[in-house]
Amino acid sequence: MTDRVDLNSDLGESWGAYTMGEDAAMLEIVSTANVACGFHGGDPDVMAKTVALAKANGVAIGAHPGFMDLWGFGRRQIRGDSPDSIRNMLVYQIAALAGMAKAGGYSITHVKTHGSLGNMAAVDPELAGVVADAVKAADPNLILAIMPGNQLDIAAKAAGLRVANEVYADRTYDDDGNLTPRSEPGAVIHDAAEAKDRVLRMLDEQAIRSTSGKRIPARIDTICVHGDNVAAVDMARGLRQALEANGVTIAPFSTFVP
Amino acid sequence: MTDRVDLNSDLGESWGAYTMGEDAAMLEIVSTANVACGFHGGDPDVMAKTVALAKANGVAIGAHPGFMDLWGFGRRQIRGDSPDSIRNMLVYQIAALAGMAKAGGYSITHVKTHGSLGNMAAVDPELAGVVADAVKAADPNLILAIMPGNQLDIAAKAAGLRVANEVYADRTYDDDGNLTPRSEPGAVIHDAAEAKDRVLRMLDEQAIRSTSGKRIPARIDTICVHGDNVAAVDMARGLRQALEANGVTIAPFSTFVP
Amino acid sequence: MTDRVDLNSDLGESWGAYTMGEDAAMLEIVSTANVACGFHGGDPDVMAKTVALAKANGVAIGAHPGFMDLWGFGRRQIRGDSPDSIRNMLVYQIAALAGMAKAGGYSITHVKTHGSLGNMAAVDPELAGVVADAVKAADPNLILAIMPGNQLDIAAKAAGLRVANEVYADRTYDDDGNLTPRSEPGAVIHDAAEAKDRVLRMLDEQAIRSTSGKRIPARIDTICVHGDNVAAVDMARGLRQALEANGVTIAPFSTFVP
Amino acid sequence: MTDRVDLNSDLGESWGAYTMGEDAAMLEIVSTANVACGFHGGDPDVMAKTVALAKANGVAIGAHPGFMDLWGFGRRQIRGDSPDSIRNMLVYQIAALAGMAKAGGYSITHVKTHGSLGNMAAVDPELAGVVADAVKAADPNLILAIMPGNQLDIAAKAAGLRVANEVYADRTYDDDGNLTPRSEPGAVIHDAAEAKDRVLRMLDEQAIRSTSGKRIPARIDTICVHGDNVAAVDMARGLRQALEANGVTIAPFSTFVP
C-alpha cells in the first residue's frame, strides 16, 4: 500500500446568488481543491472565499477552467473555438485565480480542466496540446491533473509539465483507462463501501482495474471525490477515514508528484 | 512647456463577434493603453490580441476594470456590491490581464478604472479606498491613473500607490477639477484644433483650466484620447503631431511618474 | 374575516445547472406563482417546467421581470437605463413567459416586478409609470401586483390596469405602508406563529398594521410567502393550513380582484 | 421570369453598446427582416428599434432564434442541449419577439433559425423535427424559412407549417442543394454583378444551379442578402434594382407563400 495520496474535489462553483456544492464541508476533507474560474461557474467573490477557506484548511488549490458556457455549466460540447481561443480562455482563467490567490496570500499549484473541455481534450491530441501549451504559458511550474494515459497526459509530458494522475472513487473504467460513459449501467458507483474498496485496491496495486478486470498500471496520485450533496460529502469523508485507517496519509499532490 | 507626456486610450473593448473602436490605428498613436478585462467589454481573445499589438508598438498597457455589466458596458451606476465584491472583481480583472500579458511576454504597468465604477469612486471616499486597496492587493507596483485631486487620487496616495495624473483632450472642467457633465453644453470639445490648444496650454501651465477660467495646478502626466471612430482617431493623431511639433516627447507614463 | 385570499410566491428562479428554491413544494401550497423570466433568474427550461407544474397544480402564473442582472439576481440598484430600456426589458420578459405559457397550454394572469426594479418603482413615480405602461403595452388584461398605496399602485390605476394588493407574511411595515428596511431590527419575522397571527389580523381588519400600531386600511388580495428553504416552506404551509382552518379559501387573485 | 420575390436579411444583431450591421440602410432595401431575439445577438432595445423601423418601412419581420451563445454569436456548434431545451429556447425567443412586435403595433410572420442551430438542424432530422415542433407550438401560423429540400424543409412540412424557400445571393451550392462550405474556394461570391446574374437565373429557372451545373428545381420565394458593411449593402441595393428593372416585384414572402 502506498503511504500517501491526495483527495481532490471540484469546488467554488457557486455563482452570484446561486449556491452549488457543500464547499465548506469538503474543504475539511480534501487536500486539493480545483477552483472554478468564472467561466462555467465561480465568480470573483466565490473564488476569494474559496481561496481563503482552502488556505485556512491547508488545502492546495488549482485552477479548474472550462468553456465560456455558464448556462451549460461547461458540460456542453462546444465546437468552433480556435486553438488560440482555447489557449486564451485558459490563460485568462488560470491567471485570474492565480492573482486572486496571490492577493489572498496564497498560490495555486495546478490546473485541472473542467467538463467538456477536459473530456474533449482527453481524446483529441491537438486540443490536448493546446491545453498543455496554455498551462505552460500561464506558468510552467503548474502541475496538470490528468487521467493516466489519455491525450492530456501525453501532451503535458511533451510540454514538460508535471502531471498528477487522477482516479475517480465513484466511477468505473474501460480497458483503455477511460471512464465508462454515464449512459452505461454500472458507470457510477453509488455505494460508499464499494467505492472505498475500489480505491484501496487501486492504491494497493497502483493500477486501475477496468470493468472487465484488466489491470492498467498507473502511479496513483489523487482521488477525485464529489461534494454535490450531503450523501456525496459522507462518501468522501468515509473514504478519507478509511484511507487514514489503512495508514495512508492524505496530502496535496503538489507536495509529492515528481 | 514640459518635455514629455503620455497619451492614453481605452482599448480592447471589442467582445466576441462585436467590434468596437479603431484599436489598431490607436496603438500607433498612443503610448499607453487601458485594456478592458472582460467585465464591461473585452474577452480573452481581444485581450491577447491587444497585448500583442501593444507590445509590438511599444505601448504600455494597464488594466481597465469595470462593473460586471457587459450589457451596460460598465456605464450604468450599479449600487449594492459590497466592498469585498468590488475588491474581488478588481483583483480578478487585473490579474486576468496581468497573466495574459505575462503569457504574451509583456507586463502591465497600471490600472485605470472604467466608466461608472471610476466615476463613482472619484467622488466616494469609501469606494475610492476599496479601489486603491484592491490595486495594491493585486500588485503594489501598479500605478493608478486618476484625475488630480479626486477621491481616487487621495485614496491611492494613502495606500502608497503611485498615481498618473490624467487630463482629457476633449472635455471641459469645473472649478473643482471635475469634468463638466456631458448633459451640459460645452462639456465635450468636438473641434480638434481647440482640443489641441487646450492640451498645449494645460501642459505649458501644468494646470487644468476650468470653464470659468480658474487655474487648478496639477502635474500633467497623461492625456486621454479616444478611438471610437475615424474622426476621433484623427483628433488623437493630430494631437500627437502637435505635441511633437512643440518638442514634447510622447512616452508611457510608467516610464516617468515618480 | 374575508372569505378568500391568494397566496403568492416568487418561483422559477433556478438557472442552468443552478437550483434555487423549493419550487415543487411551494406549487402545492400557493395559489399564484410569480415566474422569473430569464433576466435576474430563470431560463427557458426552468420556465417551461414551472409553467407545467403550476398548470398541473391549478396555480395561476404571472411574469416576475427584473433588471438584466443575473449575477446580482436583480437585487442591485442599476441606474442609467432609459425609460425606453425599462419598458423594452419588461415587455420582452412578459412576452417570453406569456408565449411559453401559451405553448404549454396555459396563460399568464399578472405581473409582479422583481427586486430592485420593483423597489425603485415603488417610490419613483416616473419609473412606476414606465412599468405600468409596459405592462399595459404587453397586455392590458394583466393585473399588476403592488403594495397598497405605493407609486406602482398609483401608476397602475392611472394606466387603467387592475391591481392585486399584496402584503408580506414575514415582514413588518412603517407608517407609510412600506416595508421596514431589512437593515432594521424586527424587519423580518422568523417566527411562523407570529407571521400567521399577523396575517390573520390583517385579513380580519383588511388593513396593514405598522410597527407603531398605525392601521392602514387596504383591501388585501394576496399574501407573499417564500420558498427559499425547508423552514420557509413549512411557514408557508402552516399559514395556508391556518387560513383554511379559519374558513378562508385560498384562490388565485386573478379570479377575484375587481 | 417570376413576377415577385422576397429579399430577406438577418438584422437586429446589435447588443448593448455594440453595433453590428447597417440595419437602417438594409430596412430600406429588403422586404423581410429576420430579427435576433437576444440569445446570439439582439437585446430588448435593439428589438424594439428594429420592429419600429421595419414597420415604418413596411418590412415583414420574423424571429431569428439561435443558441444561447452570445459570445460565439450562435456560430459555434453546441452539443448537449436536450430536445426539450432546444424547444424551450426557441419558443422563448419567438415569443419574446412576437410580444415586442405586438407592443409596437406590429406582428411577426415567420421564423428563420440562426447560425449553427440552423446548420445543424438542416442535416439532422431529429433536431429539425424539434425546431419545427417548437415553431408550431409558438404559433402554427408562422412560416419557417428553409433551404429547399433540407431536413428543416421536410420537418416543417411534416408539422404542417408553411415554408419559404430561401436561396443565397452570394453563396454557391453543391449537387445536394447545400451551401458550399466557406472553407472551399468559390464558396462565397464577392462580385456583385455575378451575384445578380446568378439570382436572376435562379428566378428565371425556378431552380438552384450547383457548382457542377446541376439544376435543382425549387420554388424560390426569398433571397438572403447581407448588411454587414457598406459593400454588402451596395450589393443588396444593386440586386434589388436589377430585380425591379427585370420586372420583378419585391414583396414579403409572407404575402405570397402558399
mmCIF file of N, CA and C in Angstrom, chain A residues 15 37-39 43-49 68 82 84-89 91-93 95-100 102-104 137-140, chain B residues 15 37-39 43-49 68 82 84-89 91-93 95-100 102-104 137-140:
data_model
loop_
_atom_site.group_PDB
_atom_site.id
_atom_site.type_symbol
_atom_site.label_atom_id
_atom_site.label_comp_id
_atom_site.label_asym_id
_atom_site.label_seq_id
_atom_site.Cartn_x
_atom_site.Cartn_y
_atom_site.Cartn_z
ATOM 1 N N TRP A 15 -22.241 30.734 -7.909
ATOM 2 C CA TRP A 15 -22.165 31.918 -8.783
ATOM 3 C C TRP A 15 -23.265 32.882 -8.393
ATOM 4 N N CYS A 37 -13.272 29.178 -12.228
ATOM 5 C CA CYS A 37 -12.633 30.469 -12.501
ATOM 6 C C CYS A 37 -13.570 31.488 -13.153
ATOM 7 N N GLY A 38 -14.868 31.235 -13.105
ATOM 8 C CA GLY A 38 -15.796 32.250 -13.583
ATOM 9 C C GLY A 38 -16.420 31.984 -14.937
ATOM 10 N N PHE A 39 -15.956 30.961 -15.645
ATOM 11 C CA PHE A 39 -16.483 30.762 -16.994
ATOM 12 C C PHE A 39 -17.636 29.744 -17.018
ATOM 13 N N ASP A 43 -17.342 32.933 -9.336
ATOM 14 C CA ASP A 43 -17.237 34.364 -9.630
ATOM 15 C C ASP A 43 -16.181 34.928 -8.681
ATOM 16 N N PRO A 44 -15.802 36.179 -8.852
ATOM 17 C CA PRO A 44 -14.706 36.696 -8.004
ATOM 18 C C PRO A 44 -14.972 36.537 -6.503
ATOM 19 N N ASP A 45 -16.202 36.724 -6.058
ATOM 20 C CA ASP A 45 -16.486 36.575 -4.632
ATOM 21 C C ASP A 45 -16.328 35.118 -4.185
ATOM 22 N N VAL A 46 -16.881 34.224 -4.983
ATOM 23 C CA VAL A 46 -16.789 32.800 -4.644
ATOM 24 C C VAL A 46 -15.324 32.363 -4.657
ATOM 25 N N MET A 47 -14.571 32.855 -5.628
ATOM 26 C CA MET A 47 -13.161 32.496 -5.716
ATOM 27 C C MET A 47 -12.397 32.991 -4.489
ATOM 28 N N ALA A 48 -12.658 34.233 -4.103
ATOM 29 C CA ALA A 48 -11.949 34.787 -2.942
ATOM 30 C C ALA A 48 -12.275 33.990 -1.678
ATOM 31 N N LYS A 49 -13.539 33.648 -1.541
ATOM 32 C CA LYS A 49 -13.961 32.892 -0.354
ATOM 33 C C LYS A 49 -13.345 31.488 -0.369
ATOM 34 N N MET A 68 -16.423 28.894 -21.963
ATOM 35 C CA MET A 68 -17.233 30.054 -21.627
ATOM 36 C C MET A 68 -18.693 29.665 -21.852
ATOM 37 N N SER A 82 -11.288 28.428 -31.896
ATOM 38 C CA SER A 82 -9.975 28.193 -32.487
ATOM 39 C C SER A 82 -8.992 27.784 -31.399
ATOM 40 N N ASP A 84 -6.294 29.229 -30.706
ATOM 41 C CA ASP A 84 -5.933 30.462 -29.990
ATOM 42 C C ASP A 84 -6.984 30.829 -28.948
ATOM 43 N N SER A 85 -8.238 30.661 -29.284
ATOM 44 C CA SER A 85 -9.302 30.974 -28.331
ATOM 45 C C SER A 85 -9.221 30.071 -27.108
ATOM 46 N N ILE A 86 -9.006 28.796 -27.364
ATOM 47 C CA ILE A 86 -8.890 27.845 -26.245
ATOM 48 C C ILE A 86 -7.718 28.269 -25.345
ATOM 49 N N ARG A 87 -6.617 28.560 -25.979
ATOM 50 C CA ARG A 87 -5.433 28.977 -25.223
ATOM 51 C C ARG A 87 -5.722 30.228 -24.406
ATOM 52 N N ASN A 88 -6.328 31.211 -25.046
ATOM 53 C CA ASN A 88 -6.571 32.475 -24.352
ATOM 54 C C ASN A 88 -7.545 32.309 -23.186
ATOM 55 N N MET A 89 -8.581 31.524 -23.402
ATOM 56 C CA MET A 89 -9.558 31.378 -22.305
ATOM 57 C C MET A 89 -8.951 30.609 -21.133
ATOM 58 N N VAL A 91 -5.575 30.660 -20.317
ATOM 59 C CA VAL A 91 -4.634 31.562 -19.648
ATOM 60 C C VAL A 91 -5.389 32.584 -18.798
ATOM 61 N N TYR A 92 -6.461 33.122 -19.353
ATOM 62 C CA TYR A 92 -7.266 34.106 -18.626
ATOM 63 C C TYR A 92 -7.749 33.536 -17.301
ATOM 64 N N GLN A 93 -8.342 32.366 -17.353
ATOM 65 C CA GLN A 93 -8.926 31.785 -16.148
ATOM 66 C C GLN A 93 -7.851 31.412 -15.125
ATOM 67 N N ALA A 95 -4.892 32.710 -14.835
ATOM 68 C CA ALA A 95 -4.297 33.949 -14.306
ATOM 69 C C ALA A 95 -5.219 34.622 -13.303
ATOM 70 N N ALA A 96 -6.512 34.620 -13.589
ATOM 71 C CA ALA A 96 -7.462 35.262 -12.677
ATOM 72 C C ALA A 96 -7.397 34.592 -11.306
ATOM 73 N N LEU A 97 -7.413 33.272 -11.295
ATOM 74 C CA LEU A 97 -7.369 32.582 -9.999
ATOM 75 C C LEU A 97 -6.005 32.765 -9.341
ATOM 76 N N ALA A 98 -4.947 32.677 -10.127
ATOM 77 C CA ALA A 98 -3.605 32.841 -9.551
ATOM 78 C C ALA A 98 -3.481 34.204 -8.883
ATOM 79 N N GLY A 99 -4.012 35.225 -9.537
ATOM 80 C CA GLY A 99 -3.923 36.565 -8.977
ATOM 81 C C GLY A 99 -4.782 36.730 -7.733
ATOM 82 N N MET A 100 -5.946 36.110 -7.742
ATOM 83 C CA MET A 100 -6.796 36.202 -6.554
ATOM 84 C C MET A 100 -6.169 35.443 -5.393
ATOM 85 N N LYS A 102 -2.953 35.041 -4.959
ATOM 86 C CA LYS A 102 -1.842 35.882 -4.514
ATOM 87 C C LYS A 102 -2.353 37.029 -3.618
ATOM 88 N N ALA A 103 -3.423 37.664 -4.040
ATOM 89 C CA ALA A 103 -3.999 38.751 -3.237
ATOM 90 C C ALA A 103 -4.489 38.246 -1.884
ATOM 91 N N GLY A 104 -4.780 36.948 -1.818
ATOM 92 C CA GLY A 104 -5.228 36.351 -0.563
ATOM 93 C C GLY A 104 -4.089 35.695 0.201
ATOM 94 N N ALA A 137 2.211 28.277 -20.719
ATOM 95 C CA ALA A 137 2.325 29.723 -20.951
ATOM 96 C C ALA A 137 1.888 30.508 -19.717
ATOM 97 N N ALA A 138 0.891 29.993 -19.028
ATOM 98 C CA ALA A 138 0.419 30.684 -17.820
ATOM 99 C C ALA A 138 1.473 30.579 -16.726
ATOM 100 N N ASP A 139 2.018 29.385 -16.540
ATOM 101 C CA ASP A 139 3.031 29.171 -15.501
ATOM 102 C C ASP A 139 3.589 27.756 -15.649
ATOM 103 N N PRO A 140 4.838 27.615 -16.074
ATOM 104 C CA PRO A 140 5.384 26.271 -16.338
ATOM 105 C C PRO A 140 5.562 25.427 -15.085
ATOM 106 N N TRP B 15 -15.763 42.524 -28.209
ATOM 107 C CA TRP B 15 -16.198 41.331 -27.447
ATOM 108 C C TRP B 15 -16.859 40.357 -28.395
ATOM 109 N N CYS B 37 -11.018 44.163 -19.465
ATOM 110 C CA CYS B 37 -10.649 42.872 -18.867
ATOM 111 C C CYS B 37 -11.769 41.844 -18.886
ATOM 112 N N GLY B 38 -12.829 42.078 -19.685
ATOM 113 C CA GLY B 38 -13.841 41.050 -19.829
ATOM 114 C C GLY B 38 -15.143 41.308 -19.095
ATOM 115 N N PHE B 39 -15.201 42.333 -18.253
ATOM 116 C CA PHE B 39 -16.430 42.530 -17.477
ATOM 117 C C PHE B 39 -17.382 43.526 -18.146
ATOM 118 N N ASP B 43 -12.598 40.367 -24.165
ATOM 119 C CA ASP B 43 -12.663 38.934 -23.868
ATOM 120 C C ASP B 43 -11.244 38.389 -24.015
ATOM 121 N N PRO B 44 -11.011 37.140 -23.658
ATOM 122 C CA PRO B 44 -9.631 36.644 -23.702
ATOM 123 C C PRO B 44 -8.958 36.813 -25.062
ATOM 124 N N ASP B 45 -9.703 36.616 -26.146
ATOM 125 C CA ASP B 45 -9.099 36.767 -27.470
ATOM 126 C C ASP B 45 -8.735 38.222 -27.746
ATOM 127 N N VAL B 46 -9.655 39.107 -27.434
ATOM 128 C CA VAL B 46 -9.403 40.530 -27.657
ATOM 129 C C VAL B 46 -8.220 40.986 -26.790
ATOM 130 N N MET B 47 -8.175 40.502 -25.566
ATOM 131 C CA MET B 47 -7.087 40.879 -24.672
ATOM 132 C C MET B 47 -5.742 40.394 -25.206
ATOM 133 N N ALA B 48 -5.709 39.151 -25.675
ATOM 134 C CA ALA B 48 -4.454 38.608 -26.195
ATOM 135 C C ALA B 48 -3.982 39.398 -27.410
ATOM 136 N N LYS B 49 -4.934 39.734 -28.265
ATOM 137 C CA LYS B 49 -4.594 40.484 -29.472
ATOM 138 C C LYS B 49 -4.115 41.891 -29.111
ATOM 139 N N MET B 68 -19.304 44.390 -13.417
ATOM 140 C CA MET B 68 -19.737 43.211 -14.150
ATOM 141 C C MET B 68 -21.040 43.585 -14.836
ATOM 142 N N SER B 82 -20.950 44.870 -2.370
ATOM 143 C CA SER B 82 -20.226 45.110 -1.120
ATOM 144 C C SER B 82 -18.790 45.538 -1.418
ATOM 145 N N ASP B 84 -16.185 44.130 -0.403
ATOM 146 C CA ASP B 84 -15.457 42.909 -0.767
ATOM 147 C C ASP B 84 -15.689 42.532 -2.221
ATOM 148 N N SER B 85 -16.921 42.681 -2.675
ATOM 149 C CA SER B 85 -17.220 42.353 -4.073
ATOM 150 C C SER B 85 -16.458 43.268 -5.026
ATOM 151 N N ILE B 86 -16.442 44.544 -4.702
ATOM 152 C CA ILE B 86 -15.703 45.489 -5.550
ATOM 153 C C ILE B 86 -14.230 45.090 -5.592
ATOM 154 N N ARG B 87 -13.696 44.814 -4.423
ATOM 155 C CA ARG B 87 -12.291 44.415 -4.338
ATOM 156 C C ARG B 87 -12.035 43.151 -5.166
ATOM 157 N N ASN B 88 -12.879 42.157 -4.997
ATOM 158 C CA ASN B 88 -12.659 40.896 -5.700
ATOM 159 C C ASN B 88 -12.767 41.061 -7.211
ATOM 160 N N MET B 89 -13.754 41.841 -7.656
ATOM 161 C CA MET B 89 -13.912 41.980 -9.106
ATOM 162 C C MET B 89 -12.738 42.751 -9.714
ATOM 163 N N VAL B 91 -9.515 42.745 -8.387
ATOM 164 C CA VAL B 91 -8.336 41.858 -8.371
ATOM 165 C C VAL B 91 -8.448 40.841 -9.503
ATOM 166 N N TYR B 92 -9.630 40.290 -9.671
ATOM 167 C CA TYR B 92 -9.851 39.293 -10.726
ATOM 168 C C TYR B 92 -9.470 39.861 -12.095
ATOM 169 N N GLN B 93 -10.001 41.028 -12.410
ATOM 170 C CA GLN B 93 -9.777 41.605 -13.741
ATOM 171 C C GLN B 93 -8.304 41.995 -13.941
ATOM 172 N N ALA B 95 -5.727 40.722 -12.430
ATOM 173 C CA ALA B 95 -4.918 39.504 -12.502
ATOM 174 C C ALA B 95 -5.064 38.819 -13.851
ATOM 175 N N ALA B 96 -6.285 38.813 -14.361
ATOM 176 C CA ALA B 96 -6.508 38.160 -15.652
ATOM 177 C C ALA B 96 -5.666 38.826 -16.734
ATOM 178 N N LEU B 97 -5.694 40.153 -16.775
ATOM 179 C CA LEU B 97 -4.902 40.838 -17.801
ATOM 180 C C LEU B 97 -3.405 40.680 -17.535
ATOM 181 N N ALA B 98 -3.016 40.784 -16.268
ATOM 182 C CA ALA B 98 -1.587 40.638 -15.947
ATOM 183 C C ALA B 98 -1.076 39.280 -16.415
ATOM 184 N N GLY B 99 -1.886 38.251 -16.191
ATOM 185 C CA GLY B 99 -1.467 36.914 -16.587
ATOM 186 C C GLY B 99 -1.428 36.740 -18.095
ATOM 187 N N MET B 100 -2.385 37.351 -18.782
ATOM 188 C CA MET B 100 -2.372 37.248 -20.235
ATOM 189 C C MET B 100 -1.197 38.020 -20.814
ATOM 190 N N LYS B 102 1.671 38.457 -19.297
ATOM 191 C CA LYS B 102 2.848 37.632 -18.999
ATOM 192 C C LYS B 102 2.967 36.487 -20.010
ATOM 193 N N ALA B 103 1.845 35.835 -20.296
ATOM 194 C CA ALA B 103 1.871 34.741 -21.275
ATOM 195 C C ALA B 103 2.264 35.253 -22.658
ATOM 196 N N GLY B 104 2.040 36.547 -22.896
ATOM 197 C CA GLY B 104 2.410 37.151 -24.175
ATOM 198 C C GLY B 104 3.781 37.822 -24.128
ATOM 199 N N ALA B 137 -3.484 45.227 -3.519
ATOM 200 C CA ALA B 137 -3.503 43.782 -3.259
ATOM 201 C C ALA B 137 -3.122 42.999 -4.504
ATOM 202 N N ALA B 138 -3.530 43.505 -5.651
ATOM 203 C CA ALA B 138 -3.194 42.816 -6.904
ATOM 204 C C ALA B 138 -1.692 42.942 -7.175
ATOM 205 N N ASP B 139 -1.165 44.139 -7.014
ATOM 206 C CA ASP B 139 0.265 44.369 -7.262
ATOM 207 C C ASP B 139 0.602 45.795 -6.819
ATOM 208 N N PRO B 140 1.361 45.944 -5.741
ATOM 209 C CA PRO B 140 1.636 47.286 -5.207
ATOM 210 C C PRO B 140 2.501 48.146 -6.123
#
